[in-house]
Short mmCIF file of C-alpha atoms and ligand atoms in Angstrom, two decimals:
data_model
loop_
_atom_site.label_atom_id
_atom_site.label_comp_id
_atom_site.label_asym_id
_atom_site.label_seq_id
_atom_site.Cartn_x
_atom_site.Cartn_y
_atom_site.Cartn_z
CA MET A 1 98.77 91.98 5.83
CA LEU A 2 98.12 89.20 3.35
CA ASP A 3 95.43 89.52 0.70
CA LEU A 4 95.59 86.30 -1.27
CA THR A 5 93.72 85.18 -4.35
CA MET A 6 91.71 82.08 -5.13
CA THR A 7 92.76 79.85 -8.02
CA ILE A 8 90.11 78.99 -10.62
CA ALA A 9 90.96 77.54 -14.04
CA GLY A 10 94.62 78.34 -13.40
CA LYS A 11 93.94 82.06 -12.89
CA PRO A 12 93.80 84.33 -9.83
CA GLU A 13 90.33 85.35 -8.66
CA VAL A 14 89.36 87.95 -6.08
CA CYS A 15 85.92 88.77 -4.65
CA LYS A 16 84.28 91.98 -3.53
CA GLU A 17 83.57 90.39 -0.15
CA THR A 18 86.44 89.13 2.01
CA PHE A 19 86.72 87.86 5.56
CA PRO A 20 89.51 88.45 8.11
CA VAL A 21 91.91 85.76 9.30
CA LEU A 22 93.27 86.10 12.85
CA ASN A 23 96.52 85.04 14.49
CA PRO A 24 95.37 82.97 17.50
CA ALA A 25 98.48 83.92 19.48
CA ASN A 26 97.33 87.55 19.75
CA GLY A 27 93.94 87.91 18.09
CA GLN A 28 95.35 90.30 15.45
CA VAL A 29 94.15 90.25 11.84
CA ILE A 30 96.92 88.86 9.62
CA GLY A 31 95.14 88.79 6.29
CA HIS A 32 91.92 88.56 4.35
CA ALA A 33 90.50 85.76 2.26
CA PRO A 34 88.00 86.06 -0.60
CA GLU A 35 84.41 85.09 0.20
CA CYS A 36 83.78 82.96 -2.89
CA THR A 37 80.47 83.69 -4.66
CA SER A 38 78.22 80.94 -5.98
CA ASP A 39 79.09 82.02 -9.56
CA LEU A 40 82.80 81.63 -8.95
CA LEU A 41 82.25 78.30 -7.24
CA ASP A 42 80.27 77.18 -10.25
CA ALA A 43 83.16 78.27 -12.50
CA ALA A 44 85.62 76.30 -10.36
CA VAL A 45 83.55 73.10 -10.39
CA THR A 46 82.75 73.39 -14.11
CA ASN A 47 86.42 73.85 -14.93
CA ALA A 48 87.38 70.88 -12.76
CA HIS A 49 84.73 68.80 -14.53
CA GLU A 50 85.95 69.81 -17.98
CA ALA A 51 89.63 69.23 -17.16
CA ARG A 52 89.04 65.55 -16.26
CA GLU A 53 89.59 63.77 -19.59
CA PRO A 54 92.96 65.22 -20.64
CA TRP A 55 94.21 64.88 -17.05
CA LEU A 56 93.23 61.22 -16.95
CA ALA A 57 94.83 60.48 -20.32
CA ASP A 58 98.46 60.90 -19.23
CA PRO A 59 99.57 59.16 -16.01
CA SER A 60 103.22 60.07 -16.45
CA ALA A 61 102.33 63.77 -16.74
CA ARG A 62 100.36 63.44 -13.49
CA SER A 63 103.36 61.97 -11.76
CA SER A 64 105.67 64.76 -13.02
CA VAL A 65 103.22 67.44 -11.89
CA LEU A 66 103.04 65.95 -8.38
CA LEU A 67 106.84 65.89 -8.16
CA ASP A 68 107.02 69.49 -9.39
CA ILE A 69 104.46 70.61 -6.81
CA ALA A 70 106.35 68.76 -4.07
CA ALA A 71 109.60 70.50 -5.04
CA ARG A 72 107.94 73.93 -5.07
CA LEU A 73 106.42 73.39 -1.64
CA GLU A 74 109.71 72.11 -0.25
CA SER A 75 111.65 75.10 -1.61
CA ASN A 76 109.17 77.45 0.07
CA LEU A 77 108.91 75.51 3.31
CA GLU A 78 110.03 78.38 5.58
CA GLU A 79 107.40 80.74 4.17
CA PHE A 80 104.61 78.16 4.47
CA ALA A 81 105.65 77.10 7.99
CA ALA A 82 105.47 80.72 9.17
CA LEU A 83 102.06 81.13 7.51
CA ILE A 84 100.67 77.98 9.15
CA THR A 85 101.98 79.07 12.56
CA ASP A 86 100.47 82.52 12.11
CA GLU A 87 97.00 81.34 11.10
CA GLN A 88 96.80 78.11 13.10
CA GLY A 89 98.98 78.70 16.17
CA LYS A 90 101.19 75.59 16.30
CA PRO A 91 104.93 75.98 17.05
CA LEU A 92 107.09 76.55 13.99
CA HIS A 93 108.80 73.16 14.29
CA GLU A 94 105.40 71.42 14.20
CA ALA A 95 104.41 73.47 11.14
CA LYS A 96 107.60 72.28 9.44
CA ASP A 97 106.78 68.66 10.34
CA GLU A 98 103.31 69.14 8.84
CA LEU A 99 104.84 70.42 5.61
CA GLY A 100 107.40 67.61 5.54
CA GLY A 101 104.49 65.16 5.64
CA ALA A 102 102.69 67.08 2.89
CA VAL A 103 105.74 66.98 0.61
CA GLY A 104 106.13 63.26 1.43
CA ASP A 105 102.51 62.58 0.43
CA LEU A 106 102.96 64.32 -2.94
CA ARG A 107 106.11 62.29 -3.67
CA TYR A 108 104.61 59.01 -2.47
CA TYR A 109 101.54 59.29 -4.72
CA ALA A 110 103.67 60.47 -7.68
CA GLY A 111 105.20 56.98 -7.53
CA LEU A 112 101.93 55.00 -7.49
CA SER A 113 99.86 53.92 -10.46
CA LEU A 114 96.41 52.45 -10.72
CA PRO A 115 96.25 48.65 -10.80
CA LEU A 116 94.83 46.61 -13.67
CA ASP A 117 93.60 43.20 -12.55
CA THR A 118 93.05 40.34 -14.98
CA VAL A 119 90.38 37.96 -13.76
CA SER A 120 90.48 35.64 -16.77
CA ASP A 121 92.70 35.50 -19.85
CA THR A 122 92.03 32.59 -22.23
CA ASP A 123 91.82 32.15 -26.01
CA ASP A 124 88.08 32.81 -25.78
CA LEU A 125 87.79 35.44 -23.11
CA ILE A 126 89.58 38.22 -21.32
CA VAL A 127 88.07 39.87 -18.25
CA GLN A 128 89.90 42.79 -16.71
CA VAL A 129 89.11 45.12 -13.86
CA LEU A 130 90.11 48.75 -14.16
CA ARG A 131 90.09 51.53 -11.60
CA GLN A 132 88.38 54.60 -13.03
CA PRO A 133 88.78 57.96 -11.24
CA MET A 134 85.65 59.41 -9.68
CA GLY A 135 85.93 62.69 -11.63
CA SER A 136 85.70 66.11 -10.00
CA VAL A 137 86.25 66.03 -6.24
CA ALA A 138 85.21 68.59 -3.62
CA ALA A 139 87.98 68.53 -1.00
CA ILE A 140 86.96 70.22 2.26
CA THR A 141 89.44 70.57 5.12
CA PRO A 142 89.50 71.60 8.81
CA TRP A 143 91.80 74.03 10.62
CA ASN A 144 94.16 71.81 12.60
CA PHE A 145 96.54 70.77 9.77
CA PRO A 146 95.69 73.17 6.95
CA LEU A 147 98.18 71.98 4.33
CA GLY A 148 98.85 68.50 5.72
CA THR A 149 95.18 67.60 5.32
CA ALA A 150 94.91 69.35 1.95
CA MET A 151 97.82 67.31 0.55
CA SER A 152 96.49 64.06 2.00
CA LYS A 153 93.55 64.63 -0.35
CA LEU A 154 95.11 66.35 -3.38
CA ALA A 155 98.00 63.94 -3.77
CA PRO A 156 95.99 60.68 -4.09
CA ALA A 157 93.09 62.37 -5.92
CA LEU A 158 95.32 63.96 -8.58
CA ALA A 159 97.43 60.79 -8.88
CA ALA A 160 94.26 58.76 -9.49
CA GLY A 161 93.25 61.10 -12.34
CA CYS A 162 90.62 63.15 -10.50
CA THR A 163 90.41 66.93 -10.59
CA VAL A 164 89.85 68.94 -7.43
CA VAL A 165 88.18 71.99 -5.94
CA LEU A 166 89.75 72.60 -2.51
CA LYS A 167 88.07 74.60 0.24
CA PRO A 168 90.09 75.16 3.42
CA SER A 169 88.60 76.06 6.80
CA PRO A 170 87.65 79.74 7.16
CA TYR A 171 89.96 79.85 10.23
CA THR A 172 93.04 78.81 8.20
CA PRO A 173 92.53 79.60 4.51
CA LEU A 174 95.76 81.51 3.87
CA SER A 175 98.20 78.62 3.45
CA SER A 176 95.89 76.84 0.98
CA LEU A 177 95.27 80.03 -1.03
CA ARG A 178 99.02 80.69 -1.11
CA PHE A 179 99.62 77.09 -2.19
CA GLY A 180 97.18 77.63 -5.09
CA GLU A 181 99.17 80.70 -6.12
CA LEU A 182 102.46 78.81 -5.90
CA VAL A 183 101.45 75.86 -8.07
CA ARG A 184 98.92 77.54 -10.37
CA ASP A 185 101.13 77.30 -13.47
CA ALA A 186 102.30 73.76 -12.70
CA LEU A 187 98.95 72.15 -13.54
CA PRO A 188 96.67 72.23 -16.56
CA PRO A 189 93.94 74.87 -15.95
CA GLY A 190 91.02 73.52 -13.95
CA VAL A 191 92.80 70.47 -12.53
CA LEU A 192 93.27 72.14 -9.13
CA ASN A 193 91.07 75.00 -7.99
CA VAL A 194 91.32 76.64 -4.56
CA VAL A 195 88.37 78.61 -3.21
CA SER A 196 87.75 80.16 0.21
CA GLY A 197 84.66 80.93 2.21
CA ASN A 198 82.58 79.99 5.19
CA ASP A 199 80.65 76.83 5.97
CA SER A 200 77.88 77.76 3.54
CA LEU A 201 80.40 77.54 0.67
CA GLY A 202 81.05 73.95 1.77
CA SER A 203 77.31 73.22 1.50
CA LEU A 204 77.22 74.69 -2.00
CA MET A 205 80.14 72.47 -3.02
CA THR A 206 78.61 69.29 -1.68
CA SER A 207 75.31 69.88 -3.47
CA HIS A 208 76.83 70.96 -6.81
CA PRO A 209 75.61 68.58 -9.55
CA LEU A 210 79.05 68.31 -11.24
CA VAL A 211 80.84 67.22 -8.06
CA ARG A 212 81.11 63.42 -8.15
CA MET A 213 82.91 62.85 -4.88
CA ILE A 214 83.27 64.68 -1.57
CA SER A 215 86.49 64.16 0.34
CA PHE A 216 85.92 65.68 3.75
CA THR A 217 87.95 65.94 6.94
CA GLY A 218 86.29 67.58 9.91
CA SER A 219 83.79 67.07 12.67
CA VAL A 220 81.27 64.25 12.99
CA ALA A 221 78.38 66.74 12.94
CA THR A 222 79.45 68.18 9.57
CA GLY A 223 80.31 64.71 8.25
CA LYS A 224 76.74 63.57 8.89
CA LYS A 225 75.32 66.62 7.11
CA ILE A 226 77.59 65.95 4.14
CA ALA A 227 76.59 62.28 3.99
CA ALA A 228 72.93 63.32 3.96
CA THR A 229 73.51 65.87 1.17
CA ALA A 230 75.56 63.38 -0.83
CA ALA A 231 72.82 60.74 -0.59
CA ALA A 232 70.41 62.83 -2.66
CA ASP A 233 72.71 62.53 -5.69
CA LEU A 234 74.53 59.34 -4.62
CA LYS A 235 77.81 61.23 -4.65
CA ARG A 236 80.68 59.17 -3.28
CA VAL A 237 82.08 60.24 0.08
CA LEU A 238 85.35 59.86 1.92
CA LEU A 239 84.81 61.05 5.48
CA GLU A 240 87.67 61.48 7.95
CA LEU A 241 85.93 62.59 11.12
CA GLY A 242 86.58 63.07 14.79
CA GLY A 243 88.20 60.75 17.29
CA ASN A 244 88.26 60.15 21.03
CA ASP A 245 91.36 57.98 21.19
CA PRO A 246 91.89 55.92 24.33
CA ALA A 247 95.37 55.00 25.59
CA ILE A 248 95.24 51.79 27.65
CA VAL A 249 98.22 51.47 29.97
CA LEU A 250 98.89 47.89 31.09
CA ASP A 251 100.09 46.96 34.58
CA ASP A 252 103.61 46.01 33.41
CA ALA A 253 104.34 49.40 31.82
CA ASP A 254 107.29 51.67 32.64
CA VAL A 255 105.53 54.77 33.99
CA ASP A 256 108.11 57.36 32.90
CA ALA A 257 108.39 56.01 29.36
CA VAL A 258 104.59 55.86 29.05
CA ALA A 259 104.22 59.39 30.43
CA ASP A 260 106.62 60.70 27.78
CA GLY A 261 104.77 58.92 24.97
CA VAL A 262 101.27 59.72 26.18
CA PHE A 263 102.05 63.37 26.91
CA ALA A 264 103.63 63.97 23.49
CA ASN A 265 100.69 62.32 21.72
CA ALA A 266 98.03 64.10 23.76
CA PHE A 267 99.38 67.66 23.70
CA ALA A 268 101.07 68.06 20.29
CA ASN A 269 99.32 70.79 18.27
CA CYS A 270 97.73 71.85 21.59
CA GLY A 271 95.69 68.63 21.57
CA GLN A 272 93.96 69.60 18.31
CA ILE A 273 94.60 66.39 16.41
CA CYS A 274 91.94 63.90 15.36
CA VAL A 275 94.21 61.07 16.54
CA ALA A 276 95.55 62.73 19.68
CA ILE A 277 95.25 60.65 22.85
CA LYS A 278 92.08 62.04 24.41
CA ARG A 279 91.52 59.71 27.42
CA VAL A 280 93.93 57.52 29.37
CA TYR A 281 92.98 54.29 31.18
CA ALA A 282 95.54 53.40 33.87
CA PRO A 283 95.60 50.37 36.23
CA ARG A 284 95.05 51.01 39.93
CA ALA A 285 98.65 50.07 40.83
CA LEU A 286 100.17 52.67 38.50
CA TYR A 287 97.45 55.32 38.57
CA GLY A 288 98.89 57.85 41.05
CA GLN A 289 102.39 57.59 39.61
CA LEU A 290 101.17 58.06 36.04
CA VAL A 291 98.95 61.03 36.92
CA ASP A 292 101.90 62.72 38.68
CA ALA A 293 104.28 62.00 35.81
CA LEU A 294 101.83 63.46 33.26
CA ALA A 295 101.22 66.49 35.48
CA ASP A 296 104.99 67.12 35.79
CA ARG A 297 105.27 67.19 32.00
CA ALA A 298 102.25 69.51 31.71
CA ARG A 299 103.77 71.98 34.20
CA ALA A 300 107.14 71.90 32.40
CA ALA A 301 105.73 72.54 28.91
CA ARG A 302 106.39 76.08 27.65
CA LEU A 303 103.21 77.74 26.40
CA GLY A 304 103.61 80.63 23.96
CA ASP A 305 103.46 82.14 20.51
CA GLY A 306 104.35 79.43 18.00
CA ARG A 307 106.87 81.81 16.41
CA ALA A 308 108.83 82.26 19.67
CA PRO A 309 111.89 80.00 19.99
CA GLY A 310 111.43 77.36 22.69
CA THR A 311 107.62 77.22 22.54
CA ASP A 312 106.33 73.68 23.16
CA ILE A 313 102.60 74.38 22.97
CA GLY A 314 100.88 77.22 21.12
CA PRO A 315 97.40 78.70 21.53
CA LEU A 316 94.20 76.96 20.48
CA CYS A 317 93.35 77.86 16.92
CA ASN A 318 90.22 79.85 17.69
CA LEU A 319 88.20 81.32 20.51
CA ALA A 320 85.30 78.87 20.12
CA GLN A 321 87.68 75.95 20.64
CA ARG A 322 89.27 77.53 23.71
CA ASP A 323 85.83 78.21 25.19
CA ARG A 324 84.91 74.59 24.58
CA ILE A 325 87.93 73.33 26.53
CA GLU A 326 87.19 75.66 29.39
CA GLU A 327 83.58 74.51 29.44
CA LEU A 328 84.47 70.80 29.42
CA VAL A 329 87.04 71.17 32.24
CA THR A 330 84.63 73.21 34.36
CA ASP A 331 81.86 70.69 33.70
CA ALA A 332 84.02 67.79 34.91
CA LEU A 333 85.00 69.41 38.22
CA GLY A 334 83.03 69.06 41.40
CA SER A 335 82.24 65.36 41.59
CA GLY A 336 85.58 64.11 42.88
CA VAL A 337 87.39 65.13 39.72
CA ARG A 338 90.50 67.22 40.36
CA VAL A 339 92.82 69.34 38.24
CA VAL A 340 96.33 68.03 38.85
CA ALA A 341 98.03 70.48 36.49
CA GLY A 342 96.84 73.49 34.50
CA GLY A 343 93.11 74.11 34.39
CA SER A 344 93.12 77.84 33.56
CA LEU A 345 93.17 80.37 30.81
CA THR A 346 96.34 82.41 30.67
CA ASP A 347 96.43 86.21 31.01
CA GLY A 348 96.70 88.47 28.00
CA SER A 349 95.58 88.22 24.42
CA GLY A 350 95.57 85.01 22.42
CA TYR A 351 93.58 81.81 22.80
CA PHE A 352 95.82 80.07 25.32
CA TYR A 353 94.79 77.39 27.79
CA GLU A 354 97.22 75.72 30.16
CA PRO A 355 98.06 72.08 29.47
CA THR A 356 95.74 70.32 31.88
CA VAL A 357 95.68 66.89 33.51
CA LEU A 358 92.50 65.72 35.24
CA ALA A 359 92.27 62.83 37.72
CA GLY A 360 89.57 61.10 39.74
CA LEU A 361 87.17 60.63 36.83
CA LYS A 362 84.50 57.93 36.69
CA GLY A 363 84.50 57.79 32.90
CA ASP A 364 81.06 59.19 32.17
CA GLU A 365 82.03 62.87 32.32
CA ARG A 366 81.57 64.89 29.10
CA ILE A 367 85.33 65.38 28.80
CA VAL A 368 85.74 61.60 28.61
CA VAL A 369 82.74 60.83 26.41
CA GLU A 370 83.02 63.75 23.95
CA GLU A 371 85.95 64.72 21.74
CA GLN A 372 87.59 67.63 23.59
CA PHE A 373 90.13 68.50 20.82
CA GLY A 374 92.36 70.58 23.07
CA PRO A 375 94.96 70.55 25.86
CA ALA A 376 93.02 68.81 28.65
CA LEU A 377 93.61 65.12 29.32
CA PRO A 378 91.42 62.95 31.60
CA VAL A 379 93.08 59.95 33.30
CA ILE A 380 90.69 57.18 34.39
CA GLN A 381 91.54 54.35 36.79
CA TYR A 382 90.63 50.73 35.98
CA SER A 383 90.78 47.57 38.04
CA ASP A 384 91.13 44.91 35.35
CA VAL A 385 92.08 45.06 31.71
CA GLU A 386 88.71 43.70 30.49
CA GLN A 387 87.07 46.73 32.10
CA ALA A 388 89.54 49.05 30.37
CA ILE A 389 88.86 47.53 26.95
CA ALA A 390 85.11 47.70 27.52
CA GLN A 391 85.33 51.38 28.50
CA ALA A 392 87.59 52.17 25.56
CA ASN A 393 85.08 50.55 23.18
CA ASP A 394 82.04 52.15 24.79
CA SER A 395 82.20 55.11 22.40
CA HIS A 396 80.67 56.32 19.14
CA TYR A 397 84.22 57.06 18.01
CA GLY A 398 86.72 54.60 16.57
CA LEU A 399 89.62 56.49 15.01
CA GLY A 400 92.78 55.50 16.91
CA ALA A 401 93.81 53.82 20.16
CA SER A 402 96.99 52.64 21.82
CA VAL A 403 98.14 49.98 24.26
CA TRP A 404 101.21 50.69 26.42
CA THR A 405 103.13 47.74 27.89
CA ALA A 406 106.61 46.35 28.61
CA ASP A 407 105.63 43.36 26.46
CA PRO A 408 104.89 44.42 22.84
CA GLU A 409 103.52 40.93 22.01
CA ARG A 410 100.97 41.24 24.81
CA GLY A 411 99.97 44.59 23.34
CA ARG A 412 99.72 43.16 19.82
CA THR A 413 97.45 40.38 21.07
CA LEU A 414 95.10 42.85 22.77
CA ALA A 415 95.12 45.36 19.89
CA PRO A 416 92.48 43.74 17.61
CA ARG A 417 89.98 43.83 20.48
CA VAL A 418 90.01 47.64 20.52
CA GLU A 419 87.43 49.09 18.11
CA SER A 420 89.38 51.65 16.12
CA GLY A 421 90.78 52.13 12.63
CA THR A 422 94.36 52.05 13.93
CA VAL A 423 95.67 50.53 17.15
CA TRP A 424 99.24 51.38 18.11
CA VAL A 425 101.36 49.51 20.62
CA ASN A 426 103.81 51.67 22.62
CA THR A 427 103.31 54.64 20.32
CA HIS A 428 100.41 56.67 18.92
CA GLN A 429 99.84 58.64 15.71
CA SER A 430 102.94 57.22 13.96
CA GLY A 431 102.54 56.15 10.36
CA ILE A 432 104.57 55.09 7.36
CA PRO A 433 103.61 56.04 3.79
CA GLY A 434 102.10 52.67 2.84
CA GLN A 435 99.80 52.53 5.85
CA PRO A 436 96.04 53.18 5.59
CA PHE A 437 94.35 55.56 8.03
CA GLY A 438 90.64 55.86 8.69
CA GLY A 439 87.95 55.61 11.30
CA LEU A 440 85.42 53.03 12.42
CA LYS A 441 81.93 53.93 13.69
CA TRP A 442 81.34 57.72 13.77
CA SER A 443 85.02 58.40 13.02
CA GLY A 444 84.56 58.05 9.30
CA ILE A 445 83.94 56.17 6.09
CA GLY A 446 86.85 55.06 3.89
CA VAL A 447 90.59 55.51 4.34
CA GLU A 448 93.43 57.78 3.36
CA GLY A 449 97.06 56.65 3.06
CA GLY A 450 98.86 53.95 1.12
CA SER A 451 97.55 52.46 -2.10
CA TRP A 452 94.10 52.21 -0.44
CA GLY A 453 94.16 56.01 -0.19
CA MET A 454 94.45 56.34 -3.97
CA LEU A 455 91.89 53.61 -4.70
CA ALA A 456 89.44 55.60 -2.56
CA TYR A 457 89.27 58.13 -5.44
CA THR A 458 88.35 55.46 -7.99
CA GLU A 459 85.55 53.06 -8.87
CA LEU A 460 85.82 49.57 -10.31
CA GLN A 461 85.07 49.01 -13.97
CA ALA A 462 84.97 45.47 -15.42
CA ILE A 463 85.84 45.05 -19.14
CA HIS A 464 84.60 41.66 -20.35
CA THR A 465 85.80 40.86 -23.90
CA ASN A 466 84.64 37.86 -25.82
CA ARG A 467 87.55 36.85 -28.08
CA MET A 468 85.70 34.16 -30.01
CA ASP A 469 84.98 34.60 -33.69
CA GLN A 470 81.61 36.36 -34.00
CA ARG A 471 80.14 33.52 -36.11
CA THR A 472 81.11 31.01 -33.44
CA VAL A 473 79.33 33.18 -30.89
CA SER A 474 76.18 33.25 -33.06
CA ALA A 475 76.32 29.48 -33.45
CA GLN A 476 76.62 29.05 -29.70
CA ILE A 477 73.50 31.07 -29.03
CA GLY A 478 71.59 29.08 -31.64
CA ARG A 479 71.28 31.54 -34.54
P1 NAD B 1 84.15 71.34 10.86
O1 NAD B 1 83.38 70.12 10.55
O2 NAD B 1 83.50 72.43 11.63
O3 NAD B 1 84.68 72.05 9.53
C1 NAD B 1 85.50 71.37 8.59
C2 NAD B 1 85.30 71.99 7.22
O4 NAD B 1 83.96 71.77 6.79
C3 NAD B 1 85.52 73.50 7.15
O5 NAD B 1 86.17 73.81 5.94
C4 NAD B 1 84.09 74.04 7.15
O6 NAD B 1 83.96 75.32 6.56
C5 NAD B 1 83.36 72.99 6.34
N1 NAD B 1 81.93 72.89 6.58
C6 NAD B 1 81.23 73.23 7.69
N2 NAD B 1 79.91 72.95 7.53
C7 NAD B 1 79.78 72.40 6.31
C8 NAD B 1 78.67 71.87 5.58
N3 NAD B 1 77.44 71.86 6.08
N4 NAD B 1 78.90 71.35 4.36
C9 NAD B 1 80.15 71.32 3.83
N5 NAD B 1 81.23 71.83 4.47
C10 NAD B 1 81.06 72.35 5.70
O7 NAD B 1 85.47 70.82 11.60
P2 NAD B 1 86.65 71.68 12.26
O8 NAD B 1 86.15 72.26 13.54
O9 NAD B 1 87.24 72.57 11.23
O10 NAD B 1 87.74 70.55 12.56
C11 NAD B 1 87.81 69.84 13.76
C12 NAD B 1 87.27 68.43 13.59
O11 NAD B 1 87.94 67.78 12.51
C13 NAD B 1 87.52 67.56 14.79
O12 NAD B 1 86.36 66.82 15.09
C14 NAD B 1 88.64 66.63 14.35
O13 NAD B 1 88.70 65.41 15.03
C15 NAD B 1 88.31 66.46 12.91
N6 NAD B 1 89.49 65.98 12.15
C16 NAD B 1 89.50 64.69 11.67
C17 NAD B 1 90.62 64.20 11.00
C18 NAD B 1 90.68 62.78 10.46
O14 NAD B 1 91.52 62.51 9.61
N7 NAD B 1 89.83 61.87 10.90
C19 NAD B 1 91.73 65.02 10.83
C20 NAD B 1 91.68 66.33 11.32
C21 NAD B 1 90.55 66.81 11.99
#
């Protein structure tokens, strides 16, 4: 049983109140997390605020700290992978991939520095544009990639010279609390604080007067509430919200290759990925074949405890999410929609739901229009590609999308017509360190990733210096 501490001003903090954290594979309590009080939150934010100036003053120290943190996380990768699997449910190999990405983010941002642009540089005048860090940042994360998402915020924020108060999801707080314990003595006190609590703690963070920026990843509904709260104080926001990614399969595609790619990118992490493929548009000529090929892969996938060797797909992270998938599948059935594979809860404890493929959809069912965020994939038939693009774009979401074709150039030509922050051709979800990632429409505001991801934690400052002799200046203005 894990009883972990929060990190505030570089010290451990516990609270009288705690809340239980469950293993979604069996519903058992695996640990407790402190329920942060408003006084302790205030201490965390105040310390982050006060730690800003010395942290900003030394970019090379920031870089060394990020490298140190990366090394500590990497040396403890097995422990953290097991913890993520236990609190979140994903198979151990996926937890290790998540941590590999987190370590990569820390190292990538350790190597970046803030740009200094010179707009004019003459004998009389120099105008330069600096990037100033926002200050103290409230970083609020969801439950699907507990440490991956935390590092995608901490790494660029700390590299840019900001200080951070991190609040993980109440479903998956343990890995972030443990991370705070691991790196506590690597940072100056107050630079990184880790607190835990329920949604109301998030609200307290976003309305705290000393928080200058909110970096949030989570649902659209919460993102809108945060934007409204932030507006009252004109706090800056970075919002990475939900997605309903379409995969558009073109009529020249190789069905087996597409089925492999689409299945992997729809069902990884049990479908609980913002940029998972969440709806597939297939041409009439390939529709039946593609549905069958996806269903074969769904039936072959091994569902189980993420700790068990050979598990392909774990449980959903929490009961509410499993109930939502069941509700959306049930809602879609009955009007010509059929379950081709899966479609049921599994027996026993744990929040399992069979990998499910649905066919015969018109495209207006809730499971197509809403973000399902789980292991149920609707496949919709189209008759011409213009119709497929129109249906893909007919959404409030705009996070990711993909085009699947034997002709990558044809895909690349179509890609800009799809309204999403990233469009992949013959893949989905892939990224390299220098690539930005963010959503259009309801999927978010701002980007993470690459140099843009660090600039997101800064504001422009222009320094305009008149180099002329002061008497010459007076003469010019007529005195
Ligand atoms: P959520 O919005 O319910 O919760 C996310 C976090 O916000 C949690 O820490 C929660 O405690 C906190 N929170 C809740 N209410 C709050 C409030 N009023 N003020 C401040 N904080 C509050 O989301 P979730 O269910 O944990 O995560 C799933 C969602 O996250 C999905 O929609 C998914 O697509 C999205 N997501 C997006 C990305 C991305 O990069 N775009 C990545 C991962 C997940």
